[in-house]
Amino acid sequence: MSKPVVATASLAGCFGCHMSFLDIDERILTLIDLVEFNKSPIDDIKTFTKPVDIGIIEGGCCNSENVEVLREFRKHCQVLISLGECAIMGGLPAMRNAIPVRECLEEAYFHSPTIDPSEPKIMPGDEDLPIILDKVLPLHEIVKIDAFLPGCPPSADLIWKALTSLLEGKPLDLSYNLVKFD
Amino acid sequence: MSKPKARISFTVDGKKCSAAPGQTILQAAKDNGIYIPALCRWEGFKPAGACRVCTVRVGGRYMAACTQPVTDGMAVENDVPDLQDMRKALIEMLFVEGNHMCPTCEKSGNCELQALAYRFLMLVPRFPFQFPARRVEPAGKKILLEHNRCIKCLRCVRGVRTRDNKAVFGTLRRSRDKKISVDQVLASALTDKQARQAMDRCPVGSILKKEVGFAVPIGRRKYDKEPIGSDVEKARG
Amino acid sequence: MPAEGSLASILARHRRDRTRLIDILREVQAKNGHISPEAAAEIAAGLGLSTVEVEGAATFYHFFSARPAGTYAVYLNDNIVSVMKGRAAVASAFEKAAGCRFGETTPDGRIGLYRTSCIGMNDQEPAALINGVVFTKLTPAKVKLIVEGMNAGMNVRAMIAATGDGANAAKLVRAMVKNNIRKEGPVILASFRSGAAVKKAVKITPEGVIAEVKKANLLGRGGAGFPTGLKWEFCRREKGENHYVVCNADEGEPGTFKDRVILTERPHLLFEGMTVAGYAVGARKGLLYLRGEYAYLAPYLESLLAGLRKKNLLGKRIAGKAGFSFDIEIKLGAGAYVCGEESALLQSAQGERGEPRDRPPFPVQSGFLFQPTTVNNVETLCAAARIIEKGADWFKAMGTPRSAGTKVLSVSGDCKKPGVYEVPFGLTVRRLLEMAGGPDAQAVQIGGPSGACISRGQLERAIAFEDLATGGSIIVIGPGRDLFEVIRNFMEFFVEESCGWCVPCRAGNPLLLRKLEKIMSGKGTPADIIEIESWGRIIKAMSRCGLGQTSPNPILTTIQNFREMYESKVERGRDFLPEFDLAEAVKEASAVTGQVFAASDTEQSHE
């Protein structure tokens, strides 16, 4: 029998949730026995090569590419999980949501302290670059999300418990200590 | 007029309780070791009935436990699934109404809004995020107001007054535009102790004392290990 | 002595009384066109308050502004009937002629344009208030003339082409408002001779008056239907330094305007009702809390009160009764729907933000200035006076066994004869529609947005406390109207008018509106209908006052009565559709960076 397939991605996140994933320490050996990884930074597979049972995404959506990757995941994954504060509520990147996009971009490319005033001001507009969204959004406001694991980052224990419950087909029974937003 | 009884009896979810006449449902429940979640309440301040998280049901009617006096024979519903879900919905409304970025907040771990979300095991609000445009406002030398996190519990409005009984904090506007404001002149005159009190009484990270922060690390804060309300429930023994 | 008209003189005239803050703010706003931070600080100093408290009250009410509102401040009603009658064209005519947008003033500060909630003119929409003067039945052509007049510096009153009927033409009113009385019933709108009730009342004991009102089974006409006699009895029994009678003339429910007609045409009946109530509960003072929108009636009503004092129907030893003193003061609101809620009204009347109080204690125990107070609706007090004049048996012979007497209805919307109808309780909606000339309505909004929206299948239902209880607002929604637009208008109203005190109402109503708009935009699924219903029930159950407890009704009653309309709007067979639209979301950035967005293949098939 083939093993369940897992895929992961980091969108508008800091990879901290992936780091926390790796913090399951030696349990990762057990995990490798239990599942097979497909598209994920963990094994560096860049594209989906088969249908996926569990997709795990950290980070919210801040640009058009994030949205496309997210939709790709939704298409390929049986179960899709929002991992961490940014995926669930936008997180730090969403702190720009009250600021008009123009102001954000001009601050970054025209007025930031690291801009050399003697250089011409250039707003990057290459067509290969993703386009910034008007607001950074949590994943579930764009596609249907099946489970949410909060935290910044979510603790390794929470990630482990969620994954093993899912693999065993048991409902996720959360205790107080596992649900934290910081 | 008959003399009021020395003690009155009532029930919470069927459990027999007793109270002094005139006590609110919330206070009486607490004295009987029963925690009714609440957010805007602060011992010693006039109850405001603003957050509605303490809503209980009596004979099919909903009422705020912090303002409703308990009466003899009252049968209070508190820890029942549908009511708990409605309370959780209020917490979720507050999370989407403001910008509550817990990972960036000095109050995280000591925040009562967050603590209630933990207690209700809120994983994600059911409502869409509003991402309102709000400001951070300096208020005198000692404190600042982080409006992104304000939940309008009115504790500061009710509880922080000058010696000649002038309100230091007030509310401006109405509806979703309602905003807590501070009297800049009076805020400048706050003592260190008053500033500390203002910050401590704010249930979220909206009133912050300047020049201090993260004195206690994340992970060792008030609600990191034990749910809010544990003190009340432990007292029951 | 402070200069006449100066802030110091205003404060002095109000005896630096903190409970008169709203009166003071009204005068400052009228005089200066705004309440500046400096004025707020001066008022605060004068009243012994912090500036933030004064600003708190000043920013609560719609007709106060911190920045200059314009030499001419135009407040255009935005309720749904105004929309039905051509508000959009009128609004753009104002913007075009004035040269500024709504929410702004012209660069020279001459004209300010603002939206406002229902101003009680639904039978003559679109209507606006300009510096407190009412303009009705506006058209783009009339707007052009009005703006020309403003630009020429004309007096606002001079722009009124013709005054309305009845007392609207009186010297102290001179309003273009029409009464549109379509049916005069025997209780409220029949003619009344001053003194007829008071002279009878003083011949019996206060307890006897209460007994008569109880016997008549008079229920509160505001909509809640609390027995008036019982309220008076509770109030009378309470101990306090003073007892008060407060008349709630803050009819703000969109679509109601009948109190305006009563105040214009039968004010003596109302004053008599207040006096009778004062006698019954043992009050020496009555307050008429008049909504700010009706301030144009205040000078006229003041003159009538002066006349009553001369006739010894107010003042000391009223009608010769030893020991019975009573007088009436008019208190003006300043634009806040929630002040129609009795405890919010009391807060406003004593100079606070109009935020409801927690109950208990109830107003009969702790009302105006925290003294025992009976708060009654305009129509209720009129009916009480009539009961004393004509007797409980006469009154009870009308209506239904549970709902005695008559009800004055304000009918507006898609009907030929909008106006005021005094009808016996028990009248069916179908019969009312026939009378008003709107028999082909697709829906009827009973009791305003906070009431219920009923379908054609329910037209046999009756206006009565036991069936369709209503404060009297009836909005006829004709065939061809988009009912969703009506619901959205009502929800926008509640979002705007929430006082913001409690979480479910303040934070929840905007969420209901957003979800409604998601469904309206075609991005809804059956799950969204289930969710919006559940959210509505949460807001109703958890809210602190009647506003939040009824604000989900436009949605909940239409899901109940027009479910097929919702079902045809949502995508069947899907369990998720986002509000999110990628092409929309990248527009802002594209405009800055020049990037061109091309929808990829994931765009169409993202499920």
mmCIF file with all atom_site columns, C-alpha atoms in Angstrom, chain C residues 7 351 529:
data_model
loop_
_atom_site.group_PDB
_atom_site.id
_atom_site.type_symbol
_atom_site.label_atom_id
_atom_site.label_alt_id
_atom_site.label_comp_id
_atom_site.label_asym_id
_atom_site.label_entity_id
_atom_site.label_seq_id
_atom_site.pdbx_PDB_ins_code
_atom_site.Cartn_x
_atom_site.Cartn_y
_atom_site.Cartn_z
_atom_site.occupancy
_atom_site.B_iso_or_equiv
_atom_site.pdbx_formal_charge
_atom_site.auth_seq_id
_atom_site.auth_comp_id
_atom_site.auth_asym_id
_atom_site.auth_atom_id
_atom_site.pdbx_PDB_model_num
ATOM 1 C CA . LEU C 1 7   ? -19.915 80.945 24.398 1.00 0.00 ? 7   LEU C CA 1
ATOM 2 C CA . GLY C 1 351 ? -26.594 65.876 28.335 1.00 0.00 ? 351 GLY C CA 1
ATOM 3 C CA . ILE C 1 529 ? -27.489 31.625 3.719  1.00 0.00 ? 529 ILE C CA 1
#
